[in-house]
Short mmCIF file of N, CA and C in Angstrom, two decimals:
data_model
loop_
_atom_site.label_atom_id
_atom_site.label_comp_id
_atom_site.label_asym_id
_atom_site.label_seq_id
_atom_site.Cartn_x
_atom_site.Cartn_y
_atom_site.Cartn_z
N UNK V 1343 95.06 107.89 108.72
CA UNK V 1343 93.78 107.26 107.84
C UNK V 1343 94.28 106.74 106.49
N UNK V 1344 93.61 105.58 106.35
CA UNK V 1344 94.11 105.14 105.05
C UNK V 1344 92.93 105.13 104.36
N UNK V 1345 93.19 105.65 102.81
CA UNK V 1345 92.45 105.99 101.92
C UNK V 1345 91.52 104.54 101.06
N UNK V 1346 90.52 104.43 100.64
CA UNK V 1346 90.14 103.16 99.83
C UNK V 1346 90.66 103.41 98.58
N UNK V 1347 91.24 101.94 98.32
CA UNK V 1347 92.04 101.91 97.15
C UNK V 1347 90.83 101.70 95.95
N UNK V 1348 91.11 102.29 94.80
CA UNK V 1348 90.10 101.90 93.77
C UNK V 1348 91.01 102.04 92.45
N UNK V 1349 90.84 100.68 91.80
CA UNK V 1349 91.74 100.45 90.68
C UNK V 1349 91.74 101.51 89.61
N UNK V 1350 90.46 101.94 89.25
CA UNK V 1350 90.07 102.86 88.15
C UNK V 1350 90.97 104.17 88.16
N UNK V 1351 91.28 104.50 89.36
CA UNK V 1351 92.14 105.70 89.77
C UNK V 1351 93.65 105.55 89.60
N UNK V 1352 94.04 104.29 89.46
CA UNK V 1352 95.63 103.73 89.58
C UNK V 1352 95.76 103.71 88.24
N UNK V 1353 96.02 104.73 87.58
CA UNK V 1353 96.00 104.70 86.03
C UNK V 1353 97.08 104.18 85.27
N UNK V 1354 98.31 104.00 86.08
CA UNK V 1354 99.69 103.37 85.59
C UNK V 1354 99.95 102.03 86.41
N UNK V 1355 99.08 101.44 87.22
CA UNK V 1355 98.91 100.27 87.36
C UNK V 1355 100.02 99.83 88.38
N UNK V 1356 100.61 101.02 89.27
CA UNK V 1356 101.95 100.68 89.99
C UNK V 1356 101.31 100.06 91.51
N UNK V 1357 99.90 100.24 91.67
CA UNK V 1357 99.61 100.30 93.12
C UNK V 1357 99.45 101.11 94.00
N UNK V 1358 99.43 102.32 93.49
CA UNK V 1358 99.60 103.93 94.25
C UNK V 1358 98.81 104.68 93.65
N UNK V 1359 97.85 105.25 94.27
CA UNK V 1359 97.23 106.36 93.47
C UNK V 1359 98.10 107.97 94.13
N UNK V 1360 98.65 108.31 93.09
CA UNK V 1360 99.63 109.42 93.31
C UNK V 1360 99.25 110.36 92.03
N UNK V 1361 100.47 111.72 92.31
CA UNK V 1361 100.59 112.30 91.19
C UNK V 1361 100.85 111.74 89.68
N UNK V 1362 101.33 110.71 89.66
CA UNK V 1362 101.70 110.36 88.41
C UNK V 1362 100.52 109.82 87.63
N UNK V 1363 99.37 109.22 88.30
CA UNK V 1363 98.24 109.12 87.93
C UNK V 1363 97.31 110.25 87.38
N UNK V 1364 97.55 111.27 88.20
CA UNK V 1364 96.91 112.87 87.96
C UNK V 1364 97.31 113.40 86.71
N UNK V 1365 98.60 112.90 86.22
CA UNK V 1365 99.20 113.72 85.28
C UNK V 1365 98.89 112.98 84.03
N UNK V 1366 98.33 111.63 83.94
CA UNK V 1366 98.01 110.94 83.03
C UNK V 1366 96.35 111.63 82.97
N UNK V 1367 95.80 111.79 83.61
CA UNK V 1367 94.43 112.40 83.23
C UNK V 1367 94.61 113.88 82.76
N UNK V 1368 95.30 114.68 83.37
CA UNK V 1368 95.83 115.97 82.87
C UNK V 1368 96.18 115.97 81.28
N UNK V 1369 96.97 115.01 81.16
CA UNK V 1369 97.41 115.33 79.80
C UNK V 1369 96.41 115.02 78.65
N UNK V 1370 94.95 114.97 79.23
CA UNK V 1370 93.83 114.51 78.35
C UNK V 1370 92.96 115.70 78.52
N UNK V 1371 93.07 116.53 79.59
CA UNK V 1371 91.91 117.56 80.05
C UNK V 1371 91.86 118.26 78.25
N UNK V 1372 90.64 118.67 78.46
CA UNK V 1372 90.07 119.43 77.19
C UNK V 1372 89.76 118.42 75.80
N UNK V 1373 89.91 116.88 76.12
CA UNK V 1373 89.33 116.10 75.11
C UNK V 1373 88.10 115.62 75.46
N UNK V 1374 87.17 115.13 74.20
CA UNK V 1374 85.97 114.94 74.52
C UNK V 1374 85.51 114.02 73.61
N UNK V 1375 84.17 113.18 73.42
CA UNK V 1375 83.72 112.12 72.62
C UNK V 1375 83.89 112.85 71.11
N UNK V 1376 84.71 111.87 70.40
CA UNK V 1376 84.97 112.57 68.93
C UNK V 1376 86.25 112.75 68.86
N UNK V 1377 86.93 113.24 69.81
CA UNK V 1377 88.48 113.42 69.88
C UNK V 1377 88.99 112.38 69.99
N UNK V 1378 90.08 111.96 68.85
CA UNK V 1378 90.95 110.83 69.00
C UNK V 1378 91.33 110.49 70.12
N UNK V 1379 91.91 111.63 70.78
CA UNK V 1379 92.56 111.47 72.25
C UNK V 1379 92.18 111.09 73.22
N UNK V 1380 90.51 111.47 73.14
CA UNK V 1380 89.47 111.16 74.28
C UNK V 1380 89.57 109.60 74.67
N UNK V 1381 89.70 109.10 76.05
CA UNK V 1381 89.77 108.11 76.69
C UNK V 1381 88.58 107.99 77.38
N UNK V 1382 87.42 107.35 77.28
CA UNK V 1382 86.66 107.49 78.32
C UNK V 1382 86.72 106.62 79.56
N UNK V 1383 87.88 105.89 79.77
CA UNK V 1383 88.36 105.48 81.17
C UNK V 1383 88.76 106.64 82.02
N UNK V 1384 89.08 107.56 81.21
CA UNK V 1384 89.57 108.84 82.09
C UNK V 1384 88.66 109.73 82.35
N UNK V 1385 87.46 109.78 82.00
CA UNK V 1385 85.95 110.44 82.19
C UNK V 1385 85.44 110.13 83.53
N UNK V 1386 85.93 110.04 84.50
CA UNK V 1386 85.15 109.44 85.74
C UNK V 1386 84.01 110.12 86.24
N UNK V 1387 83.59 111.34 85.95
CA UNK V 1387 82.04 111.66 86.09
C UNK V 1387 81.33 111.12 84.64
N UNK V 1388 81.88 111.03 83.84
CA UNK V 1388 80.85 110.37 82.41
C UNK V 1388 80.26 111.48 81.80
N UNK V 1389 80.92 112.47 81.97
CA UNK V 1389 79.85 113.54 80.98
C UNK V 1389 80.43 113.82 79.68
N UNK V 1390 81.48 113.04 79.20
CA UNK V 1390 81.89 113.02 77.80
C UNK V 1390 82.85 113.78 77.52
N UNK V 1391 83.48 114.40 78.44
CA UNK V 1391 84.79 115.33 78.38
C UNK V 1391 85.47 115.13 79.58
N UNK V 1392 86.87 115.41 79.26
CA UNK V 1392 87.85 114.83 80.55
C UNK V 1392 88.15 116.55 80.80
N UNK V 1393 87.87 116.72 82.13
CA UNK V 1393 88.00 118.11 82.74
C UNK V 1393 88.86 118.08 83.77
N UNK V 1394 88.95 119.14 84.62
CA UNK V 1394 89.82 119.53 85.74
C UNK V 1394 89.07 118.57 87.06
N UNK V 1395 87.59 118.22 86.58
CA UNK V 1395 86.72 117.62 87.81
C UNK V 1395 87.35 116.32 87.41
N UNK V 1396 87.86 115.65 86.68
CA UNK V 1396 88.22 114.38 86.43
C UNK V 1396 89.70 114.14 87.01
N UNK V 1397 90.47 115.11 86.95
CA UNK V 1397 91.54 115.35 87.71
C UNK V 1397 91.46 115.19 89.13
N UNK V 1398 90.55 116.09 89.49
CA UNK V 1398 90.19 116.16 90.76
C UNK V 1398 89.71 115.00 91.42
N UNK V 1399 88.99 114.21 90.71
CA UNK V 1399 88.60 112.68 91.21
C UNK V 1399 89.75 111.73 91.54
N UNK V 1400 90.83 112.12 90.95
CA UNK V 1400 92.48 111.36 91.17
C UNK V 1400 92.94 111.74 92.15
N UNK V 1401 93.01 113.26 92.37
CA UNK V 1401 93.54 113.56 93.74
C UNK V 1401 93.10 113.78 94.85
N UNK V 1402 91.72 113.30 95.02
CA UNK V 1402 91.03 113.08 96.13
C UNK V 1402 91.61 111.95 96.73
N UNK V 1403 92.15 110.55 95.85
CA UNK V 1403 92.60 109.57 96.47
C UNK V 1403 93.95 109.16 96.48
N UNK V 1404 94.73 110.54 96.37
CA UNK V 1404 96.14 110.58 96.75
C UNK V 1404 96.61 109.65 98.04
N UNK V 1405 97.81 108.83 97.98
CA UNK V 1405 97.82 107.98 98.87
C UNK V 1405 97.23 106.72 99.25
N UNK V 1406 96.21 106.41 98.37
CA UNK V 1406 95.33 105.18 98.42
C UNK V 1406 96.56 103.91 97.53
N UNK V 1407 96.56 102.78 98.68
CA UNK V 1407 97.43 101.59 97.94
C UNK V 1407 96.83 100.42 97.82
N UNK V 1408 97.45 99.60 96.67
CA UNK V 1408 96.63 98.76 96.87
C UNK V 1408 96.64 97.49 97.99
N UNK V 1409 98.21 97.46 98.48
CA UNK V 1409 98.11 96.75 99.84
C UNK V 1409 97.71 97.63 100.69
N UNK V 1410 96.68 97.22 101.22
CA UNK V 1410 95.69 97.66 102.44
C UNK V 1410 96.53 97.74 103.78
N UNK V 1411 97.58 97.03 104.06
CA UNK V 1411 98.35 97.03 105.05
C UNK V 1411 99.12 98.06 105.21
N UNK V 1412 99.49 98.43 104.01
CA UNK V 1412 100.55 99.81 104.06
C UNK V 1412 100.23 101.07 104.63
N UNK V 1413 100.92 101.74 105.06
CA UNK V 1413 100.66 103.18 105.32
C UNK V 1413 100.43 103.97 104.27
N UNK V 1414 99.63 105.09 104.44
CA UNK V 1414 99.10 105.57 103.33
C UNK V 1414 100.43 106.67 103.13
N UNK V 1415 100.63 107.01 101.67
CA UNK V 1415 101.62 107.89 101.49
C UNK V 1415 101.42 109.21 101.52
N UNK V 1416 102.39 110.37 102.21
CA UNK V 1416 101.82 111.54 102.23
C UNK V 1416 101.82 112.27 101.24
N UNK V 1417 101.01 113.30 101.20
CA UNK V 1417 100.57 113.92 100.19
C UNK V 1417 101.80 115.26 99.93
N UNK V 1418 102.47 115.08 99.33
CA UNK V 1418 103.74 115.87 98.70
C UNK V 1418 103.79 116.32 97.42
N UNK V 1419 103.28 117.78 97.43
CA UNK V 1419 103.10 118.40 95.90
C UNK V 1419 104.14 119.74 95.93
N UNK V 1420 104.70 119.50 94.50
CA UNK V 1420 105.18 121.08 94.65
C UNK V 1420 104.83 121.64 92.99
N UNK V 1421 105.02 122.58 92.72
CA UNK V 1421 105.04 123.19 91.62
C UNK V 1421 103.56 123.02 90.89
N UNK V 1422 103.32 122.28 89.71
CA UNK V 1422 102.35 122.37 89.38
C UNK V 1422 101.15 121.49 89.67
N UNK V 1423 101.69 120.55 90.35
CA UNK V 1423 100.75 119.58 91.42
C UNK V 1423 100.07 120.29 92.28
N UNK V 1424 100.78 121.09 93.29
CA UNK V 1424 100.15 121.81 94.36
C UNK V 1424 99.27 122.80 93.56
N UNK V 1425 99.20 123.62 92.39
CA UNK V 1425 98.76 124.55 91.75
C UNK V 1425 97.52 123.71 91.30
N UNK V 1426 97.59 122.52 90.96
CA UNK V 1426 96.42 121.85 90.19
C UNK V 1426 95.47 121.48 91.38
N UNK V 1427 96.03 121.17 92.48
CA UNK V 1427 95.46 120.49 93.45
C UNK V 1427 94.42 122.01 94.17
N UNK V 1428 95.12 122.81 94.21
CA UNK V 1428 94.49 124.33 94.71
C UNK V 1428 93.49 124.46 93.65
N UNK V 1429 93.35 124.77 92.09
CA UNK V 1429 92.41 124.89 91.51
C UNK V 1429 91.44 123.94 91.21
N UNK V 1430 91.35 122.95 91.90
CA UNK V 1430 90.42 121.74 91.73
C UNK V 1430 89.94 121.86 92.94
N UNK V 1431 90.17 122.30 94.07
CA UNK V 1431 89.59 122.49 95.54
C UNK V 1431 89.00 123.88 95.15
N UNK V 1432 89.44 124.77 94.37
CA UNK V 1432 88.55 126.07 94.47
C UNK V 1432 87.42 125.91 93.72
N UNK V 1433 87.50 125.30 92.52
CA UNK V 1433 86.31 124.90 91.62
C UNK V 1433 85.48 124.14 92.58
N UNK V 1434 85.79 123.38 93.29
CA UNK V 1434 84.75 122.40 94.12
C UNK V 1434 83.95 123.29 95.14
N UNK V 1435 84.50 124.17 95.38
CA UNK V 1435 83.90 125.44 96.29
C UNK V 1435 82.76 126.05 96.05
N UNK V 1436 83.22 126.34 94.58
CA UNK V 1436 82.15 127.43 93.65
C UNK V 1436 81.10 126.79 93.19
N UNK V 1437 81.33 125.33 92.98
CA UNK V 1437 79.92 124.56 92.36
C UNK V 1437 78.88 124.43 92.99
#
């Protein structure tokens, strides 16, 4: 299955939505409007704060590529990336 590419989630602009993009958002978790580090482009749900939900929005599109003819990248996570995915998935089930 090929995931739909959305440039808003390709934060490093390399044409692939992957762990590197999620790490950019993760670095801003805990910031909100008024914080000098807050970046509204990373606030995907528009609630005024960057949270794990915003990181989760990126992880849902892992493997999506700008080049629609490419095969999707396999989801290969280890360490903190896997833990993050599990935490985000767990939060989604309890919401």
